Amino acid sequence: MKTRMDIGNLRLEGNLMLAPMSSVTNLPFRLLCRRYGASLVYSEMVFSEAVLQQSEKSMARVFTCEEEKPLGVQLLGSDAGSLVNSARIITESCMPQVIDVNLGCPAKSVINTGCGAELLKKPDDIGEIIEQLSGSLDIPLTAKMRVLGDAGKTLEVAHIIERAGADALIVHGRTQKQKYSGKSNLDIIKRIKRELFIPVIANGDIADERTAKHVLEYTQCDGLMIGRAAIGNPYIFRRIAHYLREGELLQPQTLHERLEDFFEYVELCRRYGILTFRDLSAKAMWFTKGLENIKPVRIRLNGAKDEGSILGVMNGLRGLN
Ligand SMILES: Cc1cc2nc3c(=O)[nH]c(=O)nc-3n(C[C@H](O)[C@H](O)[C@H](O)COP(=O)(O)O)c2cc1C
């Protein structure tokens, strides 16, 4: 079983990646995941047209710092020329180590523009996009795809991506229609891995150490990408990496440790000027998820109307240590 991998000429320290997640994988969160051992972290998706217009909101999504590198920036678009030009702006402005193309977003607003998972229906366009991007970039290129209902068509797209010059392929084993329901199809991921020469990274439903080991062993993939299980729990990267290397489970984080991560997140948001009530409220819920006897606290967090109340509740928890 593999515990490290390379993407093109990029040497990674391990093979566990943080998935791109809109409204989740901002710089402070990516930093926490890196500190806990994520080998590569991906930004939220940014729309190529918005990058071309230098939209402040989009550029804030890819704001970075040296400590978090290696960073992958994910682009969303359907026009090869726009993607190439936006990738150029991104590589010049935030110097990521990887550019990724989104071939999986199932959101209606994205599908309606012909991007994300909708592109999977146009394999020739995908080939054109990957070929132009890989030809113009000096850094590795990855593509993150969902699977199609038809295994043959899924394999065809995977081969096109490889032939067009991508350095690695990330596969989320769900179809566009499934969105986030049902199970991630490991069999098709396994087939893709068997047929491709470039590294293949499995994504979908990796919830803990045991599922991580199972997915790696079953699919024989080169690496794993973790999304929802890391939300509010960046420590998962250390746990999984330790289990894959040593075969033993680490103790769960204590309440104190989990709270320290939350307050570190808040501190980083303040440092980068991105602390908002909405985000703080969501993160407080995430960082308290699954803790023992936490229900009354979460009810109070849910009812909190301002930043001060949330921090008050979380500070009160600190006092319980
Ligand atoms: C809140 C949220 C936002 C997401 N945003 C993106 C995104 O911007 N780009 C992308 O390729 N996938 C996005 N995804 C999908 C994840 O990257 C990942 O493929 C999916 O959640 C399956 O992995 P998991 O089971 O480990 O969560 C998002 C998922 C969630 C839950």
Short mmCIF file of C-alpha atoms and ligand atoms in Angstrom, two decimals:
data_model
loop_
_atom_site.label_atom_id
_atom_site.label_comp_id
_atom_site.label_asym_id
_atom_site.label_seq_id
_atom_site.Cartn_x
_atom_site.Cartn_y
_atom_site.Cartn_z
CA MET A 1 0.00 0.00 0.00
CA LYS A 2 1.36 3.39 -1.01
CA THR A 3 1.92 6.15 1.55
CA ARG A 4 3.52 8.77 -0.69
CA MET A 5 3.27 9.92 -4.28
CA ASP A 6 4.43 12.45 -6.84
CA ILE A 7 2.35 14.52 -9.25
CA GLY A 8 4.44 15.30 -12.31
CA ASN A 9 7.65 16.81 -10.95
CA LEU A 10 6.04 17.69 -7.63
CA ARG A 11 7.25 15.47 -4.81
CA LEU A 12 4.68 15.11 -2.05
CA GLU A 13 5.51 14.07 1.50
CA GLY A 14 2.55 11.70 1.63
CA ASN A 15 -0.50 10.81 -0.43
CA LEU A 16 -3.39 12.41 1.43
CA MET A 17 -5.04 15.44 -0.11
CA LEU A 18 -7.60 17.94 1.08
CA ALA A 19 -10.50 18.12 -1.40
CA PRO A 20 -11.54 21.44 -2.87
CA MET A 21 -14.72 22.55 -1.09
CA SER A 22 -16.58 25.81 -1.72
CA SER A 23 -17.01 27.93 1.41
CA VAL A 24 -14.82 25.49 3.35
CA THR A 25 -11.26 25.27 2.06
CA ASN A 26 -10.20 28.86 2.64
CA LEU A 27 -6.61 29.67 3.58
CA PRO A 28 -7.01 29.25 7.39
CA PHE A 29 -8.65 25.86 6.97
CA ARG A 30 -6.10 24.71 4.42
CA LEU A 31 -3.32 25.78 6.80
CA LEU A 32 -4.74 23.67 9.62
CA CYS A 33 -4.96 20.65 7.30
CA ARG A 34 -1.38 21.15 6.13
CA ARG A 35 -0.16 21.41 9.72
CA TYR A 36 -1.83 18.08 10.44
CA GLY A 37 -0.10 16.48 7.49
CA ALA A 38 -2.27 16.90 4.38
CA SER A 39 0.25 16.40 1.57
CA LEU A 40 -1.47 18.80 -0.82
CA VAL A 41 -4.41 21.13 -0.23
CA TYR A 42 -6.81 22.40 -2.87
CA SER A 43 -8.53 25.78 -2.97
CA GLU A 44 -12.25 26.20 -3.44
CA MET A 45 -13.14 26.21 -7.12
CA VAL A 46 -12.76 29.55 -8.88
CA PHE A 47 -14.61 30.37 -12.05
CA SER A 48 -12.19 31.14 -14.90
CA GLU A 49 -14.27 34.07 -16.17
CA ALA A 50 -14.27 35.62 -12.68
CA VAL A 51 -10.48 35.30 -12.53
CA LEU A 52 -10.20 37.02 -15.90
CA GLN A 53 -12.26 39.88 -14.50
CA GLN A 54 -10.01 39.85 -11.40
CA SER A 55 -13.13 39.49 -9.24
CA GLU A 56 -12.14 40.35 -5.68
CA LYS A 57 -14.27 37.56 -4.24
CA SER A 58 -12.67 34.93 -6.46
CA MET A 59 -9.13 36.13 -5.95
CA ALA A 60 -9.72 36.04 -2.16
CA ARG A 61 -10.51 32.34 -2.50
CA VAL A 62 -7.01 31.63 -3.75
CA PHE A 63 -5.20 33.96 -1.39
CA THR A 64 -2.25 31.99 -0.07
CA CYS A 65 0.95 32.07 1.97
CA GLU A 66 4.23 30.13 1.86
CA GLU A 67 3.39 27.95 4.88
CA GLU A 68 0.50 26.22 3.16
CA LYS A 69 2.38 25.19 0.02
CA PRO A 70 2.03 22.88 -1.85
CA LEU A 71 -1.29 24.31 -2.95
CA GLY A 72 -3.54 23.25 -5.80
CA VAL A 73 -5.88 25.84 -7.28
CA GLN A 74 -9.02 24.48 -8.86
CA LEU A 75 -10.44 26.21 -11.92
CA LEU A 76 -13.96 25.89 -13.21
CA GLY A 77 -14.74 26.70 -16.83
CA SER A 78 -15.70 25.28 -20.19
CA ASP A 79 -13.66 27.36 -22.59
CA ALA A 80 -10.06 26.25 -23.11
CA GLY A 81 -8.82 29.77 -23.91
CA SER A 82 -10.37 31.30 -20.78
CA LEU A 83 -9.01 28.48 -18.65
CA VAL A 84 -5.50 28.93 -20.03
CA ASN A 85 -5.60 32.70 -19.47
CA SER A 86 -7.04 32.40 -15.98
CA ALA A 87 -4.46 29.74 -15.09
CA ARG A 88 -1.77 32.19 -16.18
CA ILE A 89 -3.17 34.90 -13.89
CA ILE A 90 -3.40 32.45 -11.00
CA THR A 91 0.10 31.06 -11.43
CA GLU A 92 1.54 34.57 -11.57
CA SER A 93 -0.43 35.91 -8.63
CA CYS A 94 -0.39 33.08 -6.11
CA MET A 95 2.21 30.68 -7.44
CA PRO A 96 0.43 27.39 -6.71
CA GLN A 97 2.18 24.06 -7.21
CA VAL A 98 -0.74 22.49 -9.07
CA ILE A 99 -3.65 23.65 -11.24
CA ASP A 100 -6.74 21.47 -11.23
CA VAL A 101 -9.74 21.43 -13.56
CA ASN A 102 -13.18 20.86 -12.09
CA LEU A 103 -15.02 18.12 -14.00
CA GLY A 104 -17.47 17.22 -11.29
CA CYS A 105 -19.47 20.05 -9.79
CA PRO A 106 -23.16 19.00 -9.96
CA ALA A 107 -24.67 22.36 -8.88
CA LYS A 108 -27.42 23.55 -11.20
CA SER A 109 -25.91 27.02 -11.57
CA VAL A 110 -22.65 25.41 -12.75
CA ILE A 111 -24.24 22.78 -14.98
CA ASN A 112 -26.28 25.50 -16.70
CA THR A 113 -23.06 27.18 -17.82
CA GLY A 114 -21.76 23.93 -19.32
CA CYS A 115 -19.03 23.57 -16.66
CA GLY A 116 -18.25 21.02 -13.95
CA ALA A 117 -19.90 17.62 -14.34
CA GLU A 118 -21.69 18.84 -17.49
CA LEU A 119 -18.36 18.79 -19.33
CA LEU A 120 -18.17 15.02 -18.84
CA LYS A 121 -20.75 14.77 -21.60
CA LYS A 122 -18.32 16.41 -24.01
CA PRO A 123 -15.12 14.34 -23.94
CA ASP A 124 -13.66 16.21 -26.94
CA ASP A 125 -13.96 19.53 -25.09
CA ILE A 126 -12.25 17.97 -22.09
CA GLY A 127 -9.39 16.78 -24.31
CA GLU A 128 -9.02 20.26 -25.77
CA ILE A 129 -9.03 21.92 -22.32
CA ILE A 130 -6.49 19.55 -20.80
CA GLU A 131 -4.23 19.67 -23.85
CA GLN A 132 -4.15 23.46 -23.97
CA LEU A 133 -3.70 23.80 -20.22
CA SER A 134 -0.96 21.21 -19.93
CA GLY A 135 0.82 22.75 -22.91
CA SER A 136 0.80 26.19 -21.35
CA LEU A 137 1.60 25.40 -17.72
CA ASP A 138 5.02 25.00 -16.10
CA ILE A 139 3.47 23.29 -13.09
CA PRO A 140 1.59 19.97 -12.84
CA LEU A 141 -2.03 19.75 -13.95
CA THR A 142 -4.66 17.56 -12.35
CA ALA A 143 -8.31 16.95 -13.24
CA LYS A 144 -11.01 16.05 -10.75
CA MET A 145 -13.86 14.11 -12.29
CA ARG A 146 -17.04 12.39 -11.23
CA VAL A 147 -17.96 9.06 -12.79
CA LEU A 148 -20.64 8.62 -15.44
CA GLY A 149 -23.50 6.11 -15.24
CA ASP A 150 -21.75 4.09 -17.96
CA ALA A 151 -18.40 2.52 -17.01
CA GLY A 152 -17.16 2.50 -20.62
CA LYS A 153 -17.78 6.21 -21.03
CA THR A 154 -16.14 6.94 -17.69
CA LEU A 155 -13.02 5.05 -18.77
CA GLU A 156 -13.04 6.84 -22.11
CA VAL A 157 -13.00 10.24 -20.38
CA ALA A 158 -10.23 9.10 -18.03
CA HIS A 159 -8.09 7.99 -20.99
CA ILE A 160 -8.73 11.27 -22.81
CA ILE A 161 -7.57 13.21 -19.74
CA GLU A 162 -4.39 11.13 -19.56
CA ARG A 163 -3.63 11.34 -23.27
CA ALA A 164 -4.20 15.10 -23.26
CA GLY A 165 -1.40 15.53 -20.73
CA ALA A 166 -2.81 15.67 -17.19
CA ASP A 167 -0.27 14.70 -14.52
CA ALA A 168 -2.79 13.00 -12.23
CA LEU A 169 -6.49 12.22 -12.12
CA ILE A 170 -8.75 12.52 -9.09
CA VAL A 171 -11.90 10.42 -9.26
CA HIS A 172 -14.99 10.97 -7.10
CA GLY A 173 -16.91 7.73 -7.53
CA ARG A 174 -20.37 9.32 -7.72
CA THR A 175 -22.32 10.46 -10.75
CA GLN A 176 -23.58 14.00 -11.27
CA LYS A 177 -27.11 12.73 -10.58
CA GLN A 178 -26.11 11.21 -7.25
CA LYS A 179 -24.69 14.52 -6.04
CA TYR A 180 -23.63 13.48 -2.51
CA SER A 181 -26.06 10.62 -1.91
CA GLY A 182 -25.53 6.89 -2.30
CA LYS A 183 -22.09 5.35 -2.30
CA SER A 184 -18.90 6.25 -4.10
CA ASN A 185 -18.27 3.53 -6.70
CA LEU A 186 -14.91 1.99 -5.83
CA ASP A 187 -15.07 -0.57 -8.61
CA ILE A 188 -14.94 2.01 -11.36
CA ILE A 189 -12.14 3.89 -9.55
CA LYS A 190 -10.23 0.61 -9.38
CA ARG A 191 -10.68 0.04 -13.12
CA ILE A 192 -9.48 3.54 -13.93
CA LYS A 193 -6.41 3.01 -11.76
CA ARG A 194 -5.68 -0.29 -13.48
CA GLU A 195 -5.86 1.23 -16.98
CA LEU A 196 -4.07 4.57 -16.51
CA PHE A 197 -0.34 5.24 -16.21
CA ILE A 198 -0.64 8.60 -14.46
CA PRO A 199 -1.33 8.62 -10.70
CA VAL A 200 -4.98 8.17 -9.77
CA ILE A 201 -6.38 9.61 -6.54
CA ALA A 202 -9.54 8.11 -5.05
CA ASN A 203 -12.19 10.39 -3.58
CA GLY A 204 -15.53 9.85 -1.89
CA ASP A 205 -16.67 8.64 1.53
CA ILE A 206 -13.26 8.41 3.17
CA ALA A 207 -14.48 8.91 6.71
CA ASP A 208 -11.71 7.59 8.95
CA GLU A 209 -8.57 5.46 9.16
CA ARG A 210 -10.24 2.19 8.26
CA THR A 211 -12.13 3.47 5.24
CA ALA A 212 -8.94 5.16 4.05
CA LYS A 213 -6.99 1.90 4.22
CA HIS A 214 -9.81 -0.02 2.59
CA VAL A 215 -10.10 2.41 -0.34
CA LEU A 216 -6.34 2.45 -0.92
CA GLU A 217 -6.05 -1.33 -0.79
CA TYR A 218 -9.18 -2.03 -2.80
CA THR A 219 -8.59 0.45 -5.60
CA GLN A 220 -4.76 0.30 -5.51
CA CYS A 221 -4.85 4.06 -6.10
CA ASP A 222 -1.79 6.23 -5.56
CA GLY A 223 -3.43 8.60 -3.14
CA LEU A 224 -6.60 9.65 -1.36
CA MET A 225 -8.55 12.88 -1.35
CA ILE A 226 -10.59 13.70 1.74
CA GLY A 227 -13.46 16.17 1.81
CA ARG A 228 -16.32 16.19 4.27
CA ALA A 229 -14.59 14.13 6.94
CA ALA A 230 -12.02 16.91 7.35
CA ILE A 231 -14.62 19.62 7.93
CA GLY A 232 -14.20 20.71 11.55
CA ASN A 233 -11.69 17.89 11.94
CA PRO A 234 -8.41 18.72 10.17
CA TYR A 235 -6.69 16.35 12.62
CA ILE A 236 -8.02 13.50 10.48
CA PHE A 237 -4.97 13.84 8.22
CA ARG A 238 -2.59 12.98 11.08
CA ARG A 239 -4.77 10.09 12.19
CA ILE A 240 -5.05 8.54 8.74
CA ALA A 241 -1.38 9.03 7.86
CA HIS A 242 -0.35 7.43 11.15
CA TYR A 243 -2.67 4.48 10.64
CA LEU A 244 -1.50 3.86 7.09
CA ARG A 245 2.15 3.92 8.15
CA GLU A 246 2.03 2.30 11.58
CA GLY A 247 -1.21 0.31 11.53
CA GLU A 248 -2.31 1.75 14.87
CA LEU A 249 -5.11 4.14 15.80
CA LEU A 250 -4.22 7.42 17.49
CA GLN A 251 -6.29 8.58 20.45
CA PRO A 252 -9.13 10.90 19.44
CA GLN A 253 -8.46 14.57 20.04
CA THR A 254 -9.42 15.82 23.49
CA LEU A 255 -12.03 18.57 23.81
CA HIS A 256 -9.17 20.94 24.64
CA GLU A 257 -7.27 20.05 21.46
CA ARG A 258 -10.36 20.40 19.28
CA LEU A 259 -11.08 23.82 20.79
CA GLU A 260 -7.48 24.91 20.25
CA ASP A 261 -7.92 24.09 16.56
CA PHE A 262 -11.12 26.12 16.45
CA PHE A 263 -9.49 29.15 18.10
CA GLU A 264 -6.45 28.81 15.85
CA TYR A 265 -8.83 28.90 12.88
CA VAL A 266 -10.47 32.06 14.27
CA GLU A 267 -7.04 33.63 14.84
CA LEU A 268 -5.97 32.85 11.26
CA CYS A 269 -9.24 34.28 9.89
CA ARG A 270 -8.58 37.47 11.85
CA ARG A 271 -5.00 37.60 10.56
CA TYR A 272 -6.20 37.35 6.98
CA GLY A 273 -9.19 39.65 7.50
CA ILE A 274 -11.83 37.09 6.54
CA LEU A 275 -13.67 36.51 9.81
CA THR A 276 -17.43 36.69 9.24
CA PHE A 277 -20.34 35.82 11.51
CA ARG A 278 -21.69 33.30 9.01
CA ASP A 279 -18.43 31.43 8.67
CA LEU A 280 -17.73 31.53 12.41
CA SER A 281 -21.17 30.13 13.12
CA ALA A 282 -20.71 27.27 10.62
CA LYS A 283 -17.22 26.47 11.88
CA ALA A 284 -18.30 26.46 15.54
CA MET A 285 -20.91 23.85 14.63
CA TRP A 286 -18.39 21.78 12.70
CA PHE A 287 -15.68 21.87 15.32
CA THR A 288 -18.12 20.72 18.00
CA LYS A 289 -19.64 17.96 15.88
CA GLY A 290 -19.38 14.51 17.41
CA LEU A 291 -18.08 15.69 20.79
CA GLU A 292 -19.54 14.09 23.91
CA ASN A 293 -22.49 15.71 25.73
CA ILE A 294 -22.37 18.60 23.32
CA LYS A 295 -26.04 18.92 22.33
CA PRO A 296 -26.97 21.83 24.70
CA VAL A 297 -23.88 23.72 23.54
CA ARG A 298 -24.78 23.24 19.88
CA ILE A 299 -28.32 24.46 20.54
CA ARG A 300 -26.87 27.66 22.02
CA LEU A 301 -24.47 28.03 19.09
CA ASN A 302 -27.36 27.61 16.71
CA GLY A 303 -29.27 30.41 18.39
CA ALA A 304 -26.29 32.79 18.58
CA LYS A 305 -26.92 36.05 16.76
CA ASP A 306 -23.47 37.60 16.71
CA GLU A 307 -19.76 36.84 16.73
CA GLY A 308 -19.38 37.66 20.44
CA SER A 309 -22.05 35.13 21.47
CA ILE A 310 -20.42 32.34 19.48
CA LEU A 311 -16.99 33.05 20.89
CA GLY A 312 -18.57 33.29 24.36
CA VAL A 313 -20.09 29.81 24.05
CA MET A 314 -16.83 28.35 22.70
CA ASN A 315 -14.80 30.05 25.43
CA GLY A 316 -17.22 28.65 27.98
CA LEU A 317 -16.38 25.17 26.68
CA ARG A 318 -12.70 25.95 27.16
CA GLY A 319 -13.47 26.51 30.85
CA LEU A 320 -14.71 22.92 31.11
CA ASN A 321 -11.24 21.53 30.55
C1 LIG B 1 -19.42 21.91 0.92
C2 LIG B 1 -18.78 21.24 -0.26
C3 LIG B 1 -18.21 22.01 -1.25
C4 LIG B 1 -17.60 21.40 -2.36
N1 LIG B 1 -16.97 22.18 -3.29
C5 LIG B 1 -16.28 21.58 -4.29
C6 LIG B 1 -15.49 22.35 -5.20
O1 LIG B 1 -15.39 23.59 -5.11
N2 LIG B 1 -14.83 21.67 -6.18
C7 LIG B 1 -14.89 20.31 -6.32
O2 LIG B 1 -14.27 19.73 -7.22
N3 LIG B 1 -15.61 19.56 -5.46
C8 LIG B 1 -16.27 20.17 -4.45
N4 LIG B 1 -16.93 19.39 -3.54
C9 LIG B 1 -16.84 17.92 -3.65
C10 LIG B 1 -15.66 17.40 -2.81
O3 LIG B 1 -14.43 17.92 -3.29
C11 LIG B 1 -15.60 15.87 -2.84
O4 LIG B 1 -15.41 15.44 -4.17
C12 LIG B 1 -16.88 15.22 -2.31
O5 LIG B 1 -17.32 15.85 -1.13
C13 LIG B 1 -16.65 13.71 -2.04
O6 LIG B 1 -15.62 13.51 -1.11
P1 LIG B 1 -15.92 13.23 0.46
O7 LIG B 1 -16.84 12.05 0.55
O8 LIG B 1 -14.56 12.97 1.06
O9 LIG B 1 -16.57 14.47 1.00
C14 LIG B 1 -17.58 20.00 -2.47
C15 LIG B 1 -18.18 19.23 -1.46
C16 LIG B 1 -18.76 19.82 -0.37
C17 LIG B 1 -19.37 18.96 0.70
#
